[in-house]
Coordinates of C-alpha atoms and ligand atoms in Angstrom, one line a residue:
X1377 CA 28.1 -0.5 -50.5
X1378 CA 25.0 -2.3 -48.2
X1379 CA 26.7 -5.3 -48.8
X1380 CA 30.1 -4.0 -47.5
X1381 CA 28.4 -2.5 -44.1
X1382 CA 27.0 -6.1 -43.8
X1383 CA 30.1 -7.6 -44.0
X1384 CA 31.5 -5.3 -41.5
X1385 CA 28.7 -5.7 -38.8
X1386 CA 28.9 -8.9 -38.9
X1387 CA 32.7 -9.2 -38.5
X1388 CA 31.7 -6.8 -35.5
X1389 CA 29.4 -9.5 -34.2
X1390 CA 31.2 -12.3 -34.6
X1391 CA 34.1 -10.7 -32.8
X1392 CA 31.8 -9.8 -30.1
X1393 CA 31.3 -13.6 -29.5
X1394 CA 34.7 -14.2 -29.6
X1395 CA 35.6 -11.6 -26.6
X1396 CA 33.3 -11.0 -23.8
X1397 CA 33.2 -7.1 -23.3
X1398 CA 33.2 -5.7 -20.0
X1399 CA 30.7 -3.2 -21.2
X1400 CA 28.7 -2.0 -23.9
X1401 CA 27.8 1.6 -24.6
X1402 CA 24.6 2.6 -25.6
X1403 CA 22.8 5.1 -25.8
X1404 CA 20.4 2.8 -26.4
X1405 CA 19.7 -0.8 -28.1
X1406 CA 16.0 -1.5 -30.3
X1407 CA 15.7 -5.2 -30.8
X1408 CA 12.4 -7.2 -32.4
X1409 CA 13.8 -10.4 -32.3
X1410 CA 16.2 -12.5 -30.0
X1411 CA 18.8 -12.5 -32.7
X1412 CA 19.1 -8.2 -32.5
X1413 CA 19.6 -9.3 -28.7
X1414 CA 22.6 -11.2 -29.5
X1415 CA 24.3 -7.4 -30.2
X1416 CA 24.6 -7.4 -26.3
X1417 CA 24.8 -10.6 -25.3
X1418 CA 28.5 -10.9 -24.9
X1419 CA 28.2 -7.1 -22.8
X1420 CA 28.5 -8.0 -19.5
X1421 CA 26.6 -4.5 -19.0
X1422 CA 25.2 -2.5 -21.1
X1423 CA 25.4 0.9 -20.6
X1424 CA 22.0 2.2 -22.1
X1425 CA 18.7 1.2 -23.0
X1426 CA 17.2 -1.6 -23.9
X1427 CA 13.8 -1.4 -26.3
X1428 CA 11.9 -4.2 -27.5
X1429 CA 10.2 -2.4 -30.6
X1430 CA 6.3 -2.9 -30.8
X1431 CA 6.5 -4.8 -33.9
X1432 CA 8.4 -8.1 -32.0
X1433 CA 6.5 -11.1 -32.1
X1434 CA 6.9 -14.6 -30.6
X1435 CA 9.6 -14.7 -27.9
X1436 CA 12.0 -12.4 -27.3
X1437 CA 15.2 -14.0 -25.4
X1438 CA 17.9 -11.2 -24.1
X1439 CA 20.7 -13.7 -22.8
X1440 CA 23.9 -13.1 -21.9
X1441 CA 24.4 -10.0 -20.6
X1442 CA 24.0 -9.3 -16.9
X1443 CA 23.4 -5.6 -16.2
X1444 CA 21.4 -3.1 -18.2
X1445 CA 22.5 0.3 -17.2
X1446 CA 19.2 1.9 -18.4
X1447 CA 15.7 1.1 -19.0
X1448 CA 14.1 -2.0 -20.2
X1449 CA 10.9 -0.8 -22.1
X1450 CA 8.6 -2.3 -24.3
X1451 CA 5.1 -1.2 -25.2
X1452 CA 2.3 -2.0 -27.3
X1453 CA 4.0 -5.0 -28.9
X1454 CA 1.1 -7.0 -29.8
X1455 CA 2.1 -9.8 -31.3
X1456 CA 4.9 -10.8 -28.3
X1457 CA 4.3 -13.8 -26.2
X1458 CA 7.7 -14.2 -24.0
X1459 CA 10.5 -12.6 -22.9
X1460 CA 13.1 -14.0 -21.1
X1461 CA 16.6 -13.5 -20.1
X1462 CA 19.2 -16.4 -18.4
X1463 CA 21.8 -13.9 -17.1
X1464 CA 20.8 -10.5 -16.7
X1465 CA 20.4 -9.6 -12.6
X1466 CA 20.1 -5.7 -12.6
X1467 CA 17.6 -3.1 -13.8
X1468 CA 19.3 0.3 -13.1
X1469 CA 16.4 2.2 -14.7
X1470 CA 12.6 1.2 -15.4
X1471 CA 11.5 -2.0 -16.4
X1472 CA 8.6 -0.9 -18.4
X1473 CA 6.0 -3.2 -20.0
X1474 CA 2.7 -2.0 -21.5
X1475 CA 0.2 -2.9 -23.7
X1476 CA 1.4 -6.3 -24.0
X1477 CA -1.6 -7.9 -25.2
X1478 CA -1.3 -11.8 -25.5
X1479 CA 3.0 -12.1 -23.5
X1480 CA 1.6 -15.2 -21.1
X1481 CA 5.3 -15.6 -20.0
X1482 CA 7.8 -12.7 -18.4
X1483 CA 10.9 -15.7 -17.4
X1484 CA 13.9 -14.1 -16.1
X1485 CA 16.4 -16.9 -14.3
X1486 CA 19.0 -14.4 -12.5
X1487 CA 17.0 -11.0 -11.9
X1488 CA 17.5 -9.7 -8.3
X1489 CA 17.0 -5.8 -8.8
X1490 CA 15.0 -3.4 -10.7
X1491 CA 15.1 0.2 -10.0
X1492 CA 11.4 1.0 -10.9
X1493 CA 8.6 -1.1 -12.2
X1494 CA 6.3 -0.7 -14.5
X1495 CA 3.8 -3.1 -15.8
X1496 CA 0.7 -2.0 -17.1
X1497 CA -2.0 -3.5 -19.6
X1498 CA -0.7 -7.2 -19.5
X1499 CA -3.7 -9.3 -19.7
X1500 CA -2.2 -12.6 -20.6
X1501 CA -0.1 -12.6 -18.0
X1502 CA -0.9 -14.7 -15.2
X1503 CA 2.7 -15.6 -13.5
X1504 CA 5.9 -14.3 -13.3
X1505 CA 8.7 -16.7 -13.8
X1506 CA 11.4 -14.8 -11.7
X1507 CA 13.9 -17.8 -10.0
X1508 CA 15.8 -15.5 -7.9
X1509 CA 12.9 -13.2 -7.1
X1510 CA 13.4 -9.3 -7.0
X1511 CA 15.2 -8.5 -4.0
X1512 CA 15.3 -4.7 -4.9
X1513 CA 13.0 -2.5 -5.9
X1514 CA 12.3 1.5 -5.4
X1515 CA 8.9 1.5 -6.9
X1516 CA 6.1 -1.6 -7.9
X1517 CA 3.5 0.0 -10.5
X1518 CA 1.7 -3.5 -11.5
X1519 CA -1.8 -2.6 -12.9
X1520 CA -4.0 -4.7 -15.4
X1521 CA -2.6 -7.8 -15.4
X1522 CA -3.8 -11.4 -14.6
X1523 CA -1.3 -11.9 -12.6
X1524 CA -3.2 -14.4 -9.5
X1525 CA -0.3 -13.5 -7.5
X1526 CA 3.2 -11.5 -6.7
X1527 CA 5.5 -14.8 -6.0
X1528 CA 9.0 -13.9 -7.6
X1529 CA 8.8 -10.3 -6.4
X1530 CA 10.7 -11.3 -3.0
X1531 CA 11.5 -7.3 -1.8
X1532 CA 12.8 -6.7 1.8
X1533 CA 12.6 -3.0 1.3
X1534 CA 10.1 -0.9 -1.5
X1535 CA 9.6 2.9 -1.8
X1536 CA 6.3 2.6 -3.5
X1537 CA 4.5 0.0 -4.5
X1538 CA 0.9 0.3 -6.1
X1539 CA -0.9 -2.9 -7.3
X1540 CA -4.3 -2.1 -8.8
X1541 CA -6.9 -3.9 -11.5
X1542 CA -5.3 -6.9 -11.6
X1543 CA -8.8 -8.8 -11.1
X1544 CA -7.5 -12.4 -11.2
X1545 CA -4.7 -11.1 -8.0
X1546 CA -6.2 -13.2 -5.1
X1547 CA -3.3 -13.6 -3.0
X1548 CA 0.0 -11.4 -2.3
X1549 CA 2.5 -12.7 0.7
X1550 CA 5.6 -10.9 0.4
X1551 CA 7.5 -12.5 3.2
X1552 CA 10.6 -10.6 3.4
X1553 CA 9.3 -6.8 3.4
X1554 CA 10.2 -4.7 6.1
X1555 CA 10.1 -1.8 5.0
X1556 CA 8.0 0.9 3.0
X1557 CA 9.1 3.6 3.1
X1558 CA 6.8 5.9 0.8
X1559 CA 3.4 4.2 0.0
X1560 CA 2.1 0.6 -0.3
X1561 CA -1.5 0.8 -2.1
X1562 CA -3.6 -2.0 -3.7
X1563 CA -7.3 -1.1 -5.3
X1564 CA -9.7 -3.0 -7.5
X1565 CA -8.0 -6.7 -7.6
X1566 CA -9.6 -9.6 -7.1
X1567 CA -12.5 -9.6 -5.0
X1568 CA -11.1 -12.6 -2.7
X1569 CA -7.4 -10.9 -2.2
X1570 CA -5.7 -11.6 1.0
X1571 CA -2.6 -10.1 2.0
X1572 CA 0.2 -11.1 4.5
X1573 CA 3.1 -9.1 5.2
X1574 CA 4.5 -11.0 8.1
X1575 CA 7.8 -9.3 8.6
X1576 CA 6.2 -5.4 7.4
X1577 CA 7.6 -3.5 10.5
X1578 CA 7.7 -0.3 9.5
X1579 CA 5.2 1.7 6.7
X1580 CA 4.6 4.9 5.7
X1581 CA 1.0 5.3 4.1
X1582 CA -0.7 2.2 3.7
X1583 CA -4.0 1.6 1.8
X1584 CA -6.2 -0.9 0.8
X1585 CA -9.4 -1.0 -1.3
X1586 CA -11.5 -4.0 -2.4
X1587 CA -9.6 -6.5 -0.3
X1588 CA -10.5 -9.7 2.0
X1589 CA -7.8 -10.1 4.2
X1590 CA -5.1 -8.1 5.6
X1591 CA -2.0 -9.5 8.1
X1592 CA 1.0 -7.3 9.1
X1593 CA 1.6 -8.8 12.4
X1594 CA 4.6 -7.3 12.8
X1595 CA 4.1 -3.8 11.9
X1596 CA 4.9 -1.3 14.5
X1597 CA 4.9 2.0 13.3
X1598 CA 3.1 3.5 10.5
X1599 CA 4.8 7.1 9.7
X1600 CA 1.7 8.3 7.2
X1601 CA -1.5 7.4 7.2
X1602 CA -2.9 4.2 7.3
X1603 CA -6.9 3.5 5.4
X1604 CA -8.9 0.7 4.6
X1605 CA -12.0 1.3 2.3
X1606 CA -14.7 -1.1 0.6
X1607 CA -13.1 -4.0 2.3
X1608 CA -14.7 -7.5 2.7
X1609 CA -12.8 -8.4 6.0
X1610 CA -14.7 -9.0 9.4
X1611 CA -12.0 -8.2 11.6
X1612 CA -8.6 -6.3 11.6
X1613 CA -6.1 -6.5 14.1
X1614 CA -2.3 -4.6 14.2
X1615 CA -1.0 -6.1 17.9
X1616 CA 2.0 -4.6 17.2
X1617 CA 1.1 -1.2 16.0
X1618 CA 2.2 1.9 18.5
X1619 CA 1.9 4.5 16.4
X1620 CA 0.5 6.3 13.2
X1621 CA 1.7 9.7 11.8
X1622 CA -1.4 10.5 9.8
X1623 CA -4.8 9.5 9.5
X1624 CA -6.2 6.1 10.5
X1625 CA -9.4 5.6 8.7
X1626 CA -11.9 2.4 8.2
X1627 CA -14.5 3.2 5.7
X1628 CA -17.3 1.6 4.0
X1629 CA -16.4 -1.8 4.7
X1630 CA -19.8 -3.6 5.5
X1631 CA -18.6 -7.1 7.1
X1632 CA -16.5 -5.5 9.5
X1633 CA -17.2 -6.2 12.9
X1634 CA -14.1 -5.7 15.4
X1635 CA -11.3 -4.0 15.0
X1636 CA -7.7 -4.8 17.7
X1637 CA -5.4 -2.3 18.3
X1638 CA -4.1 -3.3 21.4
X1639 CA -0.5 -1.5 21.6
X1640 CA -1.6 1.6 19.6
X1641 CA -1.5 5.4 21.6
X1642 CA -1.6 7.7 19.4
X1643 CA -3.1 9.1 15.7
X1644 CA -1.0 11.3 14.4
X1645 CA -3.8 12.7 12.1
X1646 CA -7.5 12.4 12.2
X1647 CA -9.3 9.3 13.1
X1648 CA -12.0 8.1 10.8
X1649 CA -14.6 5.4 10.7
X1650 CA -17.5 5.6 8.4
X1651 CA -20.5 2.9 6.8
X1652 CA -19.1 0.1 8.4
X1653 CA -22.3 -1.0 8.8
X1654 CA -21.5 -4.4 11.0
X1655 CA -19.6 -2.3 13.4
X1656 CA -21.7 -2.1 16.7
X1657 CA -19.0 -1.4 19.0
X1658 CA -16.2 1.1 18.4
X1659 CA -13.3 -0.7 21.0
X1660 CA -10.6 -2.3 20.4
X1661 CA -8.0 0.8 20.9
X1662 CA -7.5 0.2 25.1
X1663 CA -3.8 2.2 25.0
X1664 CA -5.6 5.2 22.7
X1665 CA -4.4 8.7 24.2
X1666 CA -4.0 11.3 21.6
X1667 CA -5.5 11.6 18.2
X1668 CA -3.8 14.5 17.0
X1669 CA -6.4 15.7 14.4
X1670 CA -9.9 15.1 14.6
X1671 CA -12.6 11.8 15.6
X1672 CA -14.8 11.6 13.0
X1673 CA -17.0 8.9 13.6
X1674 CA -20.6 7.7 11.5
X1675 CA -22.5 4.4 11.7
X1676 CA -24.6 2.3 13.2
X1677 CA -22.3 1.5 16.4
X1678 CA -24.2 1.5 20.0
X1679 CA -21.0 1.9 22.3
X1680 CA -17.5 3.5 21.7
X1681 CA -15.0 2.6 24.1
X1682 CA -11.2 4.2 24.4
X1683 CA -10.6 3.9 27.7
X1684 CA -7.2 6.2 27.3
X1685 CA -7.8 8.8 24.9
X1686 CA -7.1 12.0 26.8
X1687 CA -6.1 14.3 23.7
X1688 CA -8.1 15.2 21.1
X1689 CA -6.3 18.3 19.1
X1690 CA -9.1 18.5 16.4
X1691 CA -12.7 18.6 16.9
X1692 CA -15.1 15.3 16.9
X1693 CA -17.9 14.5 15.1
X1694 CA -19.6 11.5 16.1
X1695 CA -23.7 10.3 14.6
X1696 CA -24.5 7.4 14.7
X1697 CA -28.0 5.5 14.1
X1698 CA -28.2 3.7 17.5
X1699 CA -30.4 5.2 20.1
X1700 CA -27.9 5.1 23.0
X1701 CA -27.7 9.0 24.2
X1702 CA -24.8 7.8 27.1
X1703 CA -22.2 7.9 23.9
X1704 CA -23.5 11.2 23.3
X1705 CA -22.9 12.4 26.9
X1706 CA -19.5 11.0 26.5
X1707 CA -18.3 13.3 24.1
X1708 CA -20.2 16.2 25.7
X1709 CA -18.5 15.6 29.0
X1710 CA -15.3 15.1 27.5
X1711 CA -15.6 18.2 25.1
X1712 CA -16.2 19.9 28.3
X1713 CA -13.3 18.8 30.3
X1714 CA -11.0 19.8 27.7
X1715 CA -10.1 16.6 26.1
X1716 CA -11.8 17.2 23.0
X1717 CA -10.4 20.5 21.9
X1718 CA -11.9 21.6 18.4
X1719 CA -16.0 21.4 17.8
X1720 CA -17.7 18.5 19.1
X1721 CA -21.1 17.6 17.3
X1722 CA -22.4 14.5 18.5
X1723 CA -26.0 13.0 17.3
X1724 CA -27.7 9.5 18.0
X1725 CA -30.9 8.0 16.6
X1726 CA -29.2 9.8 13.0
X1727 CA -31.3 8.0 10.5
X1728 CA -28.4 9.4 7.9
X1729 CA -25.3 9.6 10.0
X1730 CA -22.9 12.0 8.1
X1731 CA -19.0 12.1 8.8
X1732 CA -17.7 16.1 8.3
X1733 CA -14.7 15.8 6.3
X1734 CA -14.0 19.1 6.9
X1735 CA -13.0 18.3 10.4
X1736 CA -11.0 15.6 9.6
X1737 CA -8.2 18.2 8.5
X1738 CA -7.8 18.9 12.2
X1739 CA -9.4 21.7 14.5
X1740 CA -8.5 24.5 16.6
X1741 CA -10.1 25.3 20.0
X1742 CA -10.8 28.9 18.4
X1743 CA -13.6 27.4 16.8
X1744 CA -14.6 25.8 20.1
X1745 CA -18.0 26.0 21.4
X1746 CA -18.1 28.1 24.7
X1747 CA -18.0 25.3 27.1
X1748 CA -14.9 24.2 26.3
X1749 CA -12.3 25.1 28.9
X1750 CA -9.2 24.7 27.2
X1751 CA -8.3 22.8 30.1
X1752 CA -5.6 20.8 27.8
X1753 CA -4.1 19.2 30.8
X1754 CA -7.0 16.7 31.7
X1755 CA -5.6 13.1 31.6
X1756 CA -7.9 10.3 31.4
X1757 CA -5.2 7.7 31.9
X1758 CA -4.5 5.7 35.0
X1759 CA -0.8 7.1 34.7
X1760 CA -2.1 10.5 35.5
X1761 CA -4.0 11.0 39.0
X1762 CA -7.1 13.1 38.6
X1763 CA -9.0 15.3 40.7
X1764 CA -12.1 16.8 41.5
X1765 CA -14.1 17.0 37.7
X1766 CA -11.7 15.5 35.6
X1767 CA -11.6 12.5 38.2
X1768 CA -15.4 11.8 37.5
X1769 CA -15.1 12.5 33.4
X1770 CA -12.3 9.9 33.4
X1771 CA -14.4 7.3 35.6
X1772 CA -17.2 7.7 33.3
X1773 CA -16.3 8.1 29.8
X1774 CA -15.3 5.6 27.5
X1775 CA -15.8 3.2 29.6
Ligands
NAG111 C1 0.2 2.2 -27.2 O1 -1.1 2.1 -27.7 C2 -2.1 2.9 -27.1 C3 -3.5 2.6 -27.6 O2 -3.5 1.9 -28.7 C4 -1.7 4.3 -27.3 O3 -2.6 5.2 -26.6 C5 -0.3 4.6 -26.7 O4 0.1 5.9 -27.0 C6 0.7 3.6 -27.3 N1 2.0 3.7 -26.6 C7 3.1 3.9 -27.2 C8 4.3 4.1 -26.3 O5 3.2 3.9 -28.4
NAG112 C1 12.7 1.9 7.3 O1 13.3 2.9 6.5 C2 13.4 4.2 7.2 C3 13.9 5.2 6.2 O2 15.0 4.7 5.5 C4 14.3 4.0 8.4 O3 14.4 5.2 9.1 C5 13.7 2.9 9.3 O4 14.6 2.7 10.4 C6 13.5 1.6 8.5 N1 12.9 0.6 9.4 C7 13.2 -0.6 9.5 C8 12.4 -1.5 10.3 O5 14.2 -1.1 8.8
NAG113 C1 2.5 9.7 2.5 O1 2.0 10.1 1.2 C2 2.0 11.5 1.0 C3 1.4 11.8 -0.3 O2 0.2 11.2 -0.4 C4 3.4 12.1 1.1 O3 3.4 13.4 1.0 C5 4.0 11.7 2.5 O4 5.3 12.1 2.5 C6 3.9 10.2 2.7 N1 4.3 9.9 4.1 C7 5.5 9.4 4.3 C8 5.8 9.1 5.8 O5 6.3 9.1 3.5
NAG114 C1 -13.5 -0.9 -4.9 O1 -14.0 0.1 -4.0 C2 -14.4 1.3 -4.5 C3 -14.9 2.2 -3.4 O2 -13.8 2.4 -2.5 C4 -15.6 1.0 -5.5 O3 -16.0 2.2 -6.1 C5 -15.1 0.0 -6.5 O4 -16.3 -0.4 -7.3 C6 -14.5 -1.2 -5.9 N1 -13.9 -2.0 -7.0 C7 -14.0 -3.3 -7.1 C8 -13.3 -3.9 -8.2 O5 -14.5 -4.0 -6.2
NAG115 C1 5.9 -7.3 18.6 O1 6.8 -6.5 19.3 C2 7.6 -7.1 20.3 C3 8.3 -6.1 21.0 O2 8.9 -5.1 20.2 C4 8.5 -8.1 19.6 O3 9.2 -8.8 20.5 C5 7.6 -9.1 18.8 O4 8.4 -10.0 18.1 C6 6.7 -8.4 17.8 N1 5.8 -9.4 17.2 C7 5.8 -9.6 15.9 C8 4.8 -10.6 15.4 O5 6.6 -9.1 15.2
NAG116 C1 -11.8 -8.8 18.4 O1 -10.5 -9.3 18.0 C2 -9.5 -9.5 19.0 C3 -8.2 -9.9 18.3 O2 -8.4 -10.6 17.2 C4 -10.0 -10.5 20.0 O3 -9.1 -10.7 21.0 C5 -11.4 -10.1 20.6 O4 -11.9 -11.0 21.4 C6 -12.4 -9.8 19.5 N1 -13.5 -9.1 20.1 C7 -14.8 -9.5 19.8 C8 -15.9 -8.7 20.5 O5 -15.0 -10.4 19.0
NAG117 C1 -21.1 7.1 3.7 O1 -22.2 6.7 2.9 C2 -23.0 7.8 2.5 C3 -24.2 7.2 1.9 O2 -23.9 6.2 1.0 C4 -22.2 8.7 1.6 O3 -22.9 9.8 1.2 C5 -20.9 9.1 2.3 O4 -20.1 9.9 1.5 C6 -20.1 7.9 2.9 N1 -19.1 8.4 3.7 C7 -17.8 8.1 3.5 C8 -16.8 8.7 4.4 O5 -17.5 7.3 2.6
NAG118 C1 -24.2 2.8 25.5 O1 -22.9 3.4 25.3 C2 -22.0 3.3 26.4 C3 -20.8 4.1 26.1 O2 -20.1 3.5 25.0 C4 -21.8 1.9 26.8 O3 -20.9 1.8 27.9 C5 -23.1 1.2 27.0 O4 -22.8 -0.2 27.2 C6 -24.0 1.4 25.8 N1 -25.3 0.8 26.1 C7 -25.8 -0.2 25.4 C8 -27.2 -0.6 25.8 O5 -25.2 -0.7 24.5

């Protein structure tokens, strides 16, 4: 009876090779050795998924077939050094890798699109081997790799992409981006990581941790927040940048000495920047007019200057260690005059400056002090001519 069902799967496979199929159906296909891939190879899609059981070893090759309708998923196979596929270009589902202790070689010669993905605890592997490069992709989840960088992921456009604990990842360039259109996050790589996104125009959150170097030159318009935190940069400059829709925030990156927004007029959320403890001037943000929620600001800078800003929705929060009261009569003045609308604390010669992350949330002039005068219509732009009070605020602060 066994011997019978042999016989007829492997008439079944033999006339697979002889016919190429259009398509295969699942549901789905478990294979732990290249031979079991050879059940699909003559598919020219498969309509399921594809699951490398944990107890493959050695390489795995799925060649021949072209499109996996489905997910590619293979975890905790231990023992698995490669897998690699000539002919298959699309990934309608998640490609899914984890636990995949000693694979040093992920080769696939035609793959241009991947729906989502997902790569996590690969710590042999330090390149990818992708000769087409992923084009497509809706979401990037690459975490704890040794990967030393992203070459062969080649994506124009990206949902979400999140690249974190890879500590060997010291350089990511992914030339063709132009678009993110959820969330772009990298945290805990390597120390030395610089990243260049020379075509990125348009991003909606952005955030980096533990890097050394970020370049979006072209980025215009940020629709969510934008943060960098426990960076190692000196300077950071977006020349292209008009506007964000959240919070901008630079926090607790202690080389950091200039910052270069020259195009940028307005924060759609608060505006934060905290222990950067290089930081002695806050400039750099000449067009700045409205911060929509509230200036947080805490350090050791001696002068702020935004010679613009006319419109602050939230309140401001400002302490700083220097000794130079004038920025402090800045923000007093232009509390006063109704540019700053929420509460405005301001300190110097703060031995402990504190940011209030309460405020950061956004204020309401209810919650004013009484010397505001809610006169919302002061403009501290050239555009704007200014009279009487507001004339004098606007020739004094920020300057
Ligand atoms: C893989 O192994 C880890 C730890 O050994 C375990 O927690 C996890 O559930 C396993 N994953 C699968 C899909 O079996
Ligand atoms: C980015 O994607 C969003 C949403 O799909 C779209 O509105 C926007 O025009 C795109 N930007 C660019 C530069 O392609
Ligand atoms: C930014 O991320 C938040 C979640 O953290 C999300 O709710 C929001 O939609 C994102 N912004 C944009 C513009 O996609
Ligand atoms: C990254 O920065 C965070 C704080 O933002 C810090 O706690 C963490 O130790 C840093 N990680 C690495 C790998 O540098
Ligand atoms: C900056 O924006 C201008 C005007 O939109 C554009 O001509 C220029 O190419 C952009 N620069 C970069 C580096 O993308
Ligand atoms: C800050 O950086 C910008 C642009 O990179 C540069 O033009 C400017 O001179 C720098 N400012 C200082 C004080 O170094
Ligand atoms: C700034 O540093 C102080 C002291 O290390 C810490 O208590 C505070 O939370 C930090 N603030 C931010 C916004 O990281
Ligand atoms: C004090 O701060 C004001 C406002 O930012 C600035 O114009 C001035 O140059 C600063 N003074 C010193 C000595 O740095």
């Amino acid at each position: 009876m066994a011997f019978t069902k042999f016989i007829l799967l492997t008439l079944a496979v033999a006339s697979n090779v002889l016919a190429q199929n259009d398509a295969c159906d699942g549901p789905s296909i478990t294979i732990s050795s290249s031979g079991d891939a050879q059940k699909i190879a003559n598919c020219k899609t498969f309509n399921g998924d594809v699951i490398i059981d944990s107890t493959a070893s050695g390489q795995i090759a799925i060649n021949g077939v072209q499109q996996i309708k489905g997910d590619v998923t293979c975890n905790n196979a231990t023992q698995l050094t490669a897998i690699t596929s000539d002919q298959l270009n699309t990934i309608t589902g998640t490609f899914s890798l984890t636990g995949l202790t000693i694979m040093s070689t992920l080769q696939f010669d035609s793959l241009t699109g991947v729906n989502k993905i997902n790569w996590v605890g690969l710590p042999a592997l330090q390149s990818l081997n992708f000769a087409q490069g992923v084009q497509q992709a809706n979401q990037v989840y690459i975490s704890n790799t040794q990967l030393n960088n992203l070459n062969g992921i080649e994506l124009q456009a990206v949902s979400a992409m999140d690249i974190n604990n890879n500590p060997y990842l010291t350089d990511v360039n992914v030339n063709d981006l132009k678009n993110v259109t959820t969330a772009l996050s990298f945290s805990a790589n390597g120390r030395d990581l610089e990243i260049s996104f020379p075509n990125l125009e348009d991003a909606a959150n952005l955030t980096f941790r533990n890097v050394s170097k970020v370049s979006m030159p072209s980025l215009s318009n940020v629709g969510g927040s934008m943060g960098f935190y426990s960076d190692s940069f000196k300077t950071f400059s977006a020349p292209n940048l008009t506007e964000t829709g959240g919070t901008l925030a630079f926090v607790d990156s202690p080389e950091l000495s200039n910052l270069s927004f020259p195009a940028l007029t307005q924060i759609g959320g608060g505006f934060l920047i905290a222990n950067n403890t290089a930081l002695k001037a806050i400039a750099g943000f000449p067009k700045l007019k409205t911060i929509v929620g509230a200036l947080d600001f805490a350090g050791a800078f001696g002068s702020v200057s935004m010679p613009s800003l006319n419109d602050v929705r939230g309140g401001s929060n400002v302490q700083t260690t220097s000794t130079n009261t004038t920025i402090c009569d800045l923000f007093n003045q232009a509390h006063s005059a109704g540019v700053i609308k929420g509460v405005n604390t301001c300190l110097t010669n703060k031995a402990h400056p504190e940011t209030n992350p309460s405020a950061t949330s956004g204020g309401t002039s209810s919650t004013s002090t009484s010397s505001s005068k809610k006169n919302s219509g002061v403009t501290f732009g050239p555009s704007a001519p200014l009279t009487g009070l507001s004339a004098l605020f606007a020739a004094i602060f920020f300057l």
